Coordinates of C-alpha atoms and ligand atoms in Angstrom, one line a residue:
M1 CA 85.8 98.4 100.9
P2 CA 86.4 94.9 102.5
E3 CA 83.4 93.1 104.2
R4 CA 85.6 92.1 107.1
N5 CA 88.5 93.3 109.2
W6 CA 92.1 92.1 108.4
A7 CA 91.9 89.2 110.7
G8 CA 88.5 88.2 109.4
N9 CA 87.0 87.9 113.0
V10 CA 84.8 90.9 112.5
R11 CA 82.3 91.1 109.6
Y12 CA 81.3 94.8 109.5
A13 CA 77.5 95.1 110.1
A14 CA 77.1 98.4 108.3
A15 CA 74.0 98.8 106.2
R16 CA 75.9 101.1 103.8
R17 CA 79.6 101.7 102.8
H18 CA 81.0 104.9 101.5
R19 CA 84.3 106.2 100.0
P20 CA 83.9 109.9 99.6
S21 CA 86.4 111.7 97.4
S22 CA 86.2 115.1 99.1
V23 CA 85.8 116.5 102.6
D24 CA 82.6 118.3 101.6
E25 CA 81.1 115.1 100.4
L26 CA 82.2 113.5 103.8
R27 CA 80.6 116.4 105.7
R28 CA 77.3 116.0 103.9
L29 CA 77.4 112.2 104.5
V30 CA 78.0 112.6 108.3
A31 CA 75.5 115.4 108.6
G32 CA 72.8 113.3 107.0
S33 CA 73.5 110.0 108.8
E34 CA 72.0 108.7 112.0
R35 CA 74.8 106.2 112.7
V36 CA 78.2 106.6 111.1
R37 CA 81.8 105.4 111.6
A38 CA 85.1 105.7 109.9
V39 CA 87.2 102.7 109.1
G40 CA 90.9 102.9 108.6
S41 CA 92.9 100.0 107.2
G42 CA 90.8 97.5 109.2
H43 CA 93.6 96.1 111.3
S44 CA 91.7 96.2 114.6
F45 CA 90.5 92.9 116.1
N46 CA 87.4 94.2 117.9
R47 CA 84.0 95.9 117.2
F48 CA 84.7 99.4 118.5
G49 CA 84.4 100.7 115.0
D50 CA 81.6 98.5 113.8
T51 CA 78.5 100.5 113.1
V52 CA 75.1 99.3 111.9
G53 CA 74.7 102.5 109.8
D54 CA 77.2 104.1 107.4
L55 CA 80.8 102.9 107.3
V56 CA 83.1 105.4 105.7
S57 CA 86.6 104.8 104.3
L58 CA 88.7 108.0 103.8
A59 CA 91.0 106.2 101.3
G60 CA 89.3 108.1 98.4
L61 CA 90.5 111.5 99.8
P62 CA 93.8 112.9 98.4
P63 CA 96.7 111.2 100.3
T64 CA 98.4 114.4 101.1
V65 CA 101.6 114.6 103.2
E66 CA 102.7 118.3 103.9
V67 CA 105.9 118.8 105.7
D68 CA 106.4 122.1 107.7
P69 CA 110.2 122.3 108.3
R70 CA 109.8 125.6 110.3
R71 CA 107.6 123.9 112.9
R72 CA 109.1 120.4 112.4
R73 CA 105.6 119.0 111.8
V74 CA 103.9 117.0 109.1
T75 CA 100.2 117.2 108.3
V76 CA 98.9 114.0 106.7
A77 CA 95.6 112.7 105.3
A78 CA 93.8 110.4 107.7
A79 CA 93.9 107.2 105.6
V80 CA 97.6 107.4 104.7
R81 CA 99.5 104.3 105.9
Y82 CA 102.3 104.9 108.4
G83 CA 104.7 103.1 106.0
D84 CA 103.9 105.5 103.1
L85 CA 104.1 108.5 105.4
A86 CA 107.5 107.3 106.6
T87 CA 108.9 106.9 103.2
Q88 CA 107.9 110.5 102.2
L89 CA 109.2 111.9 105.6
H90 CA 112.5 110.2 105.3
A91 CA 113.0 111.6 101.8
A92 CA 112.4 115.0 103.3
G93 CA 115.0 114.4 106.0
Y94 CA 112.6 113.7 108.9
A95 CA 111.5 110.8 111.0
L96 CA 108.9 109.7 113.5
P97 CA 110.3 108.7 116.9
T98 CA 108.5 105.3 116.8
M99 CA 106.5 102.9 114.6
A100 CA 104.2 99.9 115.3
S101 CA 105.3 96.4 114.3
L102 CA 103.4 96.7 111.0
P103 CA 103.7 99.8 108.8
H104 CA 100.4 99.0 106.9
I105 CA 98.1 100.6 109.4
S106 CA 96.4 104.0 108.7
V107 CA 97.5 107.1 110.7
A108 CA 94.0 108.0 112.0
G109 CA 93.0 104.5 112.9
A110 CA 96.3 103.9 114.7
V111 CA 96.2 107.2 116.6
A112 CA 92.4 106.5 117.6
T113 CA 93.5 103.3 119.4
A114 CA 96.8 104.6 120.8
T115 CA 98.9 102.2 118.8
H116 CA 102.5 102.0 120.0
G117 CA 106.0 100.7 119.3
S118 CA 108.6 100.0 122.1
G119 CA 111.0 102.1 124.0
N120 CA 111.4 103.1 127.7
D121 CA 111.5 106.8 126.8
I122 CA 109.2 106.7 123.7
G123 CA 105.5 107.5 123.9
N124 CA 102.8 105.8 121.7
L125 CA 102.1 107.1 118.2
A126 CA 99.3 109.3 119.5
T127 CA 101.7 111.3 121.6
A128 CA 103.2 112.8 118.4
V129 CA 99.8 114.4 117.4
A130 CA 100.0 118.2 117.5
A131 CA 96.6 118.8 115.8
L132 CA 93.5 117.0 114.5
E133 CA 91.0 118.0 111.8
L134 CA 87.7 116.3 112.1
V135 CA 84.2 116.3 110.8
T136 CA 81.9 116.5 113.9
A137 CA 78.5 115.0 114.3
D138 CA 76.6 117.9 112.7
G139 CA 79.0 117.9 109.7
D140 CA 81.1 120.8 110.7
L141 CA 84.9 120.8 110.2
L142 CA 86.8 121.3 113.5
T143 CA 90.5 121.6 114.1
V144 CA 91.8 121.0 117.6
R145 CA 95.4 121.9 118.5
R146 CA 97.7 120.9 121.3
E147 CA 98.7 124.5 122.1
A148 CA 95.3 126.1 121.9
D149 CA 93.0 123.4 123.2
G150 CA 95.1 122.0 126.2
D151 CA 93.3 119.4 128.3
R152 CA 90.4 119.0 126.0
F153 CA 92.9 118.2 123.2
A154 CA 94.4 115.6 125.4
G155 CA 90.9 114.1 125.7
M156 CA 90.3 114.0 122.0
V157 CA 93.5 112.5 120.5
V158 CA 92.8 108.8 121.5
G159 CA 89.2 109.2 120.6
L160 CA 88.3 105.6 119.6
G161 CA 86.6 107.1 116.5
A162 CA 83.8 108.3 118.8
L163 CA 84.2 112.1 118.5
G164 CA 84.0 112.5 114.8
V165 CA 85.7 111.4 111.5
V166 CA 89.3 112.6 111.5
T167 CA 90.3 113.9 108.1
R168 CA 93.9 115.2 108.8
V169 CA 96.5 114.7 111.5
T170 CA 99.4 116.9 112.3
L171 CA 102.3 115.1 113.9
D172 CA 105.7 116.3 115.4
V173 CA 108.7 115.0 113.5
V174 CA 112.4 114.7 114.4
P175 CA 115.4 114.6 112.1
A176 CA 115.9 111.3 110.2
F177 CA 118.1 108.7 111.9
D178 CA 119.6 105.3 111.2
V179 CA 119.0 102.2 113.3
R180 CA 120.7 98.8 113.6
Q181 CA 118.7 95.8 114.6
Y182 CA 120.2 92.8 116.5
V183 CA 118.4 89.7 117.5
R184 CA 119.6 87.9 120.6
L185 CA 118.4 84.5 121.8
D186 CA 117.3 83.2 125.2
L187 CA 117.2 86.1 127.7
P188 CA 117.0 85.1 131.3
R189 CA 113.9 86.7 132.7
P190 CA 115.6 88.5 135.6
A191 CA 117.5 90.5 133.0
L192 CA 114.3 91.9 131.5
D193 CA 114.6 95.5 132.9
E194 CA 118.2 95.7 131.8
A195 CA 117.3 94.5 128.3
F196 CA 114.6 97.1 127.9
A197 CA 116.9 99.8 129.1
S198 CA 119.7 98.7 126.7
A199 CA 118.7 100.4 123.5
Y200 CA 116.5 102.8 121.7
S201 CA 113.7 100.4 121.1
V202 CA 113.6 96.8 122.5
S203 CA 110.9 94.0 121.9
L204 CA 111.0 90.7 123.7
F205 CA 109.3 87.5 122.4
T206 CA 108.4 84.5 124.4
D207 CA 106.3 81.4 123.7
W208 CA 105.5 80.8 127.5
R209 CA 107.3 77.5 127.3
G210 CA 110.2 76.8 129.6
G211 CA 110.2 80.2 131.3
R212 CA 112.5 81.7 128.7
I213 CA 112.3 84.8 126.6
G214 CA 113.2 83.3 123.2
Q215 CA 114.1 86.4 121.3
V216 CA 115.2 90.0 122.0
W217 CA 114.9 92.4 119.1
R218 CA 117.3 95.2 120.0
K219 CA 116.8 98.3 117.8
Q220 CA 119.6 100.6 118.5
L221 CA 120.7 103.9 117.2
A222 CA 123.2 103.1 114.4
D223 CA 126.2 104.7 116.2
A224 CA 125.7 102.9 119.5
P225 CA 128.1 100.0 120.1
P226 CA 126.8 96.5 119.3
P227 CA 125.9 94.1 122.1
A228 CA 128.9 92.2 123.5
A229 CA 129.1 88.5 122.6
D230 CA 127.9 87.4 126.0
W231 CA 125.3 90.2 126.4
L232 CA 123.0 89.5 129.4
G233 CA 123.7 85.8 129.0
T234 CA 122.2 85.6 125.5
T235 CA 123.5 84.3 122.2
A236 CA 123.4 86.2 118.8
A237 CA 121.0 84.8 116.3
A238 CA 123.0 83.2 113.5
G239 CA 120.7 84.5 110.7
P240 CA 117.5 86.5 110.3
V241 CA 114.6 85.3 112.4
H242 CA 110.8 85.7 112.5
P243 CA 109.0 86.3 115.9
V244 CA 107.0 83.1 115.1
P245 CA 109.5 80.3 114.6
G246 CA 109.0 78.7 111.1
M247 CA 107.4 81.7 109.5
P248 CA 109.2 83.4 106.5
T249 CA 112.0 85.7 107.5
E250 CA 111.9 87.7 104.3
N251 CA 108.8 89.5 105.6
C252 CA 110.9 90.9 108.5
T253 CA 113.0 94.1 108.6
A254 CA 116.7 93.6 108.3
Q255 CA 118.6 92.3 111.3
L256 CA 122.2 91.2 112.0
G257 CA 123.3 94.8 112.7
E258 CA 122.8 96.1 109.2
P259 CA 122.3 99.8 109.4
G260 CA 119.2 101.3 107.7
P261 CA 116.7 104.1 108.0
W262 CA 114.4 104.3 111.0
H263 CA 111.3 103.3 109.1
D264 CA 112.9 100.2 107.8
R265 CA 114.1 99.0 111.2
L266 CA 111.6 100.1 113.9
P267 CA 108.7 98.0 112.5
H268 CA 109.2 94.3 112.7
F269 CA 107.7 93.8 109.3
R270 CA 108.5 95.3 105.8
L271 CA 106.1 97.6 104.0
G272 CA 106.8 95.8 100.8
F273 CA 105.4 92.6 102.2
T274 CA 101.6 92.8 102.1
P275 CA 99.9 90.6 104.7
S276 CA 96.7 89.5 102.9
S277 CA 94.7 88.3 105.8
G278 CA 95.8 87.2 109.3
D279 CA 95.2 83.7 110.7
E280 CA 95.5 85.2 114.3
L281 CA 93.8 87.1 117.0
Q282 CA 95.5 89.7 119.2
S283 CA 95.1 90.9 122.8
E284 CA 97.3 93.3 124.7
Y285 CA 97.4 94.7 128.2
H286 CA 99.3 97.6 129.5
L287 CA 100.7 97.4 133.1
P288 CA 102.8 99.5 135.3
R289 CA 106.4 99.0 134.2
A290 CA 107.6 98.9 137.8
A291 CA 105.4 95.7 138.3
A292 CA 106.7 93.9 135.2
A293 CA 108.4 91.0 137.0
E294 CA 105.5 90.5 139.4
A295 CA 102.9 90.7 136.6
L296 CA 104.7 88.1 134.5
A297 CA 105.2 85.9 137.6
A298 CA 101.4 86.0 138.1
L299 CA 100.9 84.4 134.7
D300 CA 103.5 81.6 135.3
P301 CA 100.9 79.2 136.8
V302 CA 98.9 79.3 133.5
A303 CA 101.9 79.3 131.2
E304 CA 101.0 76.0 129.7
R305 CA 97.4 77.0 129.0
I306 CA 98.6 80.2 127.4
A307 CA 101.2 78.3 125.3
E308 CA 98.5 75.9 123.9
V309 CA 96.6 78.7 122.1
L310 CA 99.5 81.1 121.5
Q311 CA 101.5 81.9 118.4
V312 CA 103.8 84.3 120.2
C313 CA 103.8 86.8 123.1
E314 CA 105.6 90.1 122.7
L315 CA 106.7 92.3 125.6
R316 CA 107.4 96.0 125.0
T317 CA 107.7 99.3 127.0
V318 CA 106.0 102.6 126.4
A319 CA 106.6 105.9 128.1
A320 CA 103.9 107.7 130.1
D321 CA 101.8 110.5 128.6
E322 CA 98.9 112.8 129.3
L323 CA 96.3 111.6 126.8
W324 CA 93.1 110.7 128.6
L325 CA 92.4 107.3 127.0
S326 CA 96.0 106.3 126.4
P327 CA 96.8 103.0 128.1
Q328 CA 99.9 104.8 129.2
Y329 CA 98.2 107.7 130.8
R330 CA 100.6 108.9 133.6
R331 CA 102.1 105.5 133.7
D332 CA 105.4 104.1 132.3
S333 CA 104.1 100.8 130.9
L334 CA 104.9 97.3 130.1
A335 CA 102.8 96.1 127.2
V336 CA 102.0 92.3 127.3
H337 CA 100.8 91.4 123.8
F338 CA 99.5 88.0 122.8
T339 CA 99.1 86.7 119.2
W340 CA 96.7 83.9 119.6
V341 CA 95.7 81.1 117.2
D342 CA 92.7 82.0 115.0
D343 CA 90.2 80.1 117.2
A344 CA 88.1 82.5 119.3
D345 CA 86.4 79.7 121.3
A346 CA 89.7 78.1 122.3
V347 CA 91.3 81.5 123.2
A348 CA 88.2 82.8 125.3
P349 CA 88.8 80.8 128.5
V350 CA 92.5 81.5 128.4
L351 CA 91.8 85.2 127.9
A352 CA 89.6 85.2 130.9
E353 CA 92.3 83.5 133.0
V354 CA 95.0 86.0 131.9
E355 CA 92.7 89.0 132.6
G356 CA 91.9 87.6 136.1
R357 CA 95.5 87.1 136.9
L358 CA 96.5 90.5 135.7
A359 CA 93.6 92.2 137.5
P360 CA 95.7 93.2 140.6
F361 CA 98.0 95.3 138.3
T362 CA 95.1 97.4 136.9
P363 CA 95.5 96.3 133.3
R364 CA 94.5 98.8 130.6
P365 CA 93.5 97.1 127.4
H366 CA 94.8 98.0 123.9
W367 CA 91.7 99.6 122.3
G368 CA 92.3 97.9 119.0
K369 CA 92.5 94.3 120.2
V370 CA 90.4 91.6 121.8
F371 CA 89.5 91.9 125.5
T372 CA 86.7 91.0 127.8
L373 CA 87.5 93.0 130.9
D374 CA 84.7 94.0 133.1
P375 CA 83.6 97.6 132.1
A376 CA 83.8 98.7 135.7
A377 CA 87.4 97.6 135.9
V378 CA 88.2 99.4 132.7
A379 CA 86.6 102.6 134.0
A380 CA 88.6 102.3 137.2
A381 CA 91.8 101.8 135.3
Y382 CA 91.4 105.0 133.3
P383 CA 91.4 108.0 135.7
R384 CA 89.9 110.2 133.0
H385 CA 87.1 107.8 132.1
A386 CA 84.3 110.1 133.4
D387 CA 85.8 113.1 131.6
F388 CA 85.8 111.2 128.3
L389 CA 82.2 110.3 128.9
A390 CA 81.3 114.0 129.3
L391 CA 83.3 114.7 126.2
L392 CA 81.3 112.1 124.3
R393 CA 78.0 113.5 125.5
E394 CA 78.9 117.0 124.4
A395 CA 80.5 116.0 121.0
D396 CA 77.9 113.5 120.0
P397 CA 74.6 114.1 122.0
A398 CA 72.6 111.9 119.5
G399 CA 75.0 109.0 119.6
K400 CA 75.8 109.1 115.9
F401 CA 79.2 107.6 116.3
R402 CA 78.3 105.2 119.0
T403 CA 78.6 101.4 118.5
P404 CA 77.4 98.6 120.9
L405 CA 81.0 97.9 122.1
L406 CA 81.6 101.6 122.8
D407 CA 78.3 101.6 124.8
R408 CA 79.5 98.7 126.9
Y409 CA 82.6 100.5 128.0
F410 CA 81.3 104.0 127.8
P411 CA 77.7 103.7 128.8
R412 CA 75.2 106.4 128.1
D413 CA 73.2 107.8 131.0
Ligands
FAD1 C1 99.5 92.4 112.2 C2 99.1 93.6 113.2 C3 100.2 94.2 113.9 C4 99.9 95.1 114.8 N1 100.9 95.7 115.5 C5 100.6 96.7 116.4 C6 101.7 97.3 117.2 O1 102.9 97.0 116.9 N2 101.3 98.1 118.1 C7 100.1 98.4 118.5 O2 99.8 99.2 119.4 N3 99.0 97.9 117.7 C8 99.3 97.0 116.7 N4 98.3 96.5 116.0 C9 96.9 97.0 116.2 C10 96.6 98.2 115.2 O3 97.7 99.2 115.2 C11 95.3 99.0 115.7 O4 94.3 98.1 115.8 C12 95.0 100.1 114.8 O5 93.9 100.8 115.3 C13 94.9 99.8 113.3 O6 94.6 100.9 112.5 P1 93.6 100.8 111.4 O7 93.8 102.0 110.5 O8 93.5 99.5 110.8 O9 92.3 101.1 112.2 P2 90.8 100.4 112.1 O10 90.9 99.0 112.6 O11 90.3 100.6 110.7 O12 90.0 101.4 113.1 C14 90.3 101.4 114.4 C15 89.5 102.5 115.1 O13 89.8 103.7 114.6 C16 88.7 104.4 114.1 N5 89.1 105.2 113.0 C17 89.7 104.8 111.9 N6 89.9 105.7 111.0 C18 89.4 106.9 111.6 C19 89.1 108.2 111.2 N7 89.6 108.6 110.0 N8 88.5 109.0 112.1 C20 88.1 108.6 113.3 N9 88.2 107.4 113.7 C21 88.8 106.5 112.8 C22 87.7 103.3 113.7 O14 86.4 103.8 113.8 C23 87.9 102.3 114.9 O15 87.2 102.6 116.0 C24 98.5 95.6 115.0 C25 97.5 95.0 114.3 C26 97.8 94.0 113.3 C27 96.7 93.3 112.5

């Protein structure tokens, strides 16, 4: 098990590391531990999952993927990577409605932090969850289901790893579909809403230099017509591009309108390309979509400062949902994502500036990335914060799954 997260900015503080090979072994481990946490593929950038006690990887459990065609669902082992799940689902004729930019992340880890792709009408990855199986603080095995557990279930799905160790996840699936990806260059910012509404899944990239949106990644259903030559005042990319100019394009999923399966177009990066470690930090804030233009304008005065420590900024949209800790809880959202240079000291003051300027828009942070928002502001931005606190108290009275960062944003009494 790695000593650090993928980006290398978190060295896990755990006293002990474990890789159980059965659920019973995991249950004994959790029951006997005072402080325990699951780790997925380690792609988060913060310390929500960083325990001082026992850190458990579920990668030693059988990587099962069981499709239920009758209910149009798949039940998958927690540590399976989305890319591997997608390949098997596609072979069975099914798809997930959305994927993150990187297919290398584990299902349970991504769901726990409400990881998302893009699409005005598409929810985050956690919204596909129909059931969770988890080992609770006392070592019991519990299954919670959307149909049977209602509002409580909605509180548990985006659980930040704080309610138990998830062993299996059941997801809704849809029939497999094909996608074509077109990259267009230099979108005028006033056309932002129209660009997002133009296709199944749209991502915009900007470097915050010159007020332009440098790239539009338009992922459209394969049978939709291609963008017109003068679409929204943009030009077509002449060849494949990487979101960060100068980086190798062979790592990216196929562009130029070549049709392909959903799982090989919705992520930006290919599963076959293995990112070893990332020289980057990431932050992301979710804002009301209706305030998109205003929120971006609020950042304009510090565009130069942002640009100095930025690799690239990505703008996406995510549909509203009912999951308590989802950044999209009852709010159609604009996701403003920053890939920063790998220099925490240089990034910190800019991050504070960005957070201050976005404050009027009640930003909700991505739970897997770097943020320093005031805990009271975060609590106020999540209408079900108090309910989640109550759930935490009930599910984990001794604080077995608690970590210092969780305590900061979800304080004990
Ligand atoms: C290059 C890169 C690209 C990314 N792209 C996107 C993107 O497109 N969209 C987006 O929204 N995010 C994106 N992310 C963020 C990433 O999706 C999240 O940080 C996600 O949580 C990573 O999953 P993981 O398996 O690595 O989780 P980890 O970092 O290992 O863990 C995250 C949290 O989940 C908990 N957890 C893990 N496994 C379990 C389990 N079995 N049971 C209970 N809790 C568990 C951990 O305790 C921890 O609190 C990206 C990250 C990177 C590095």
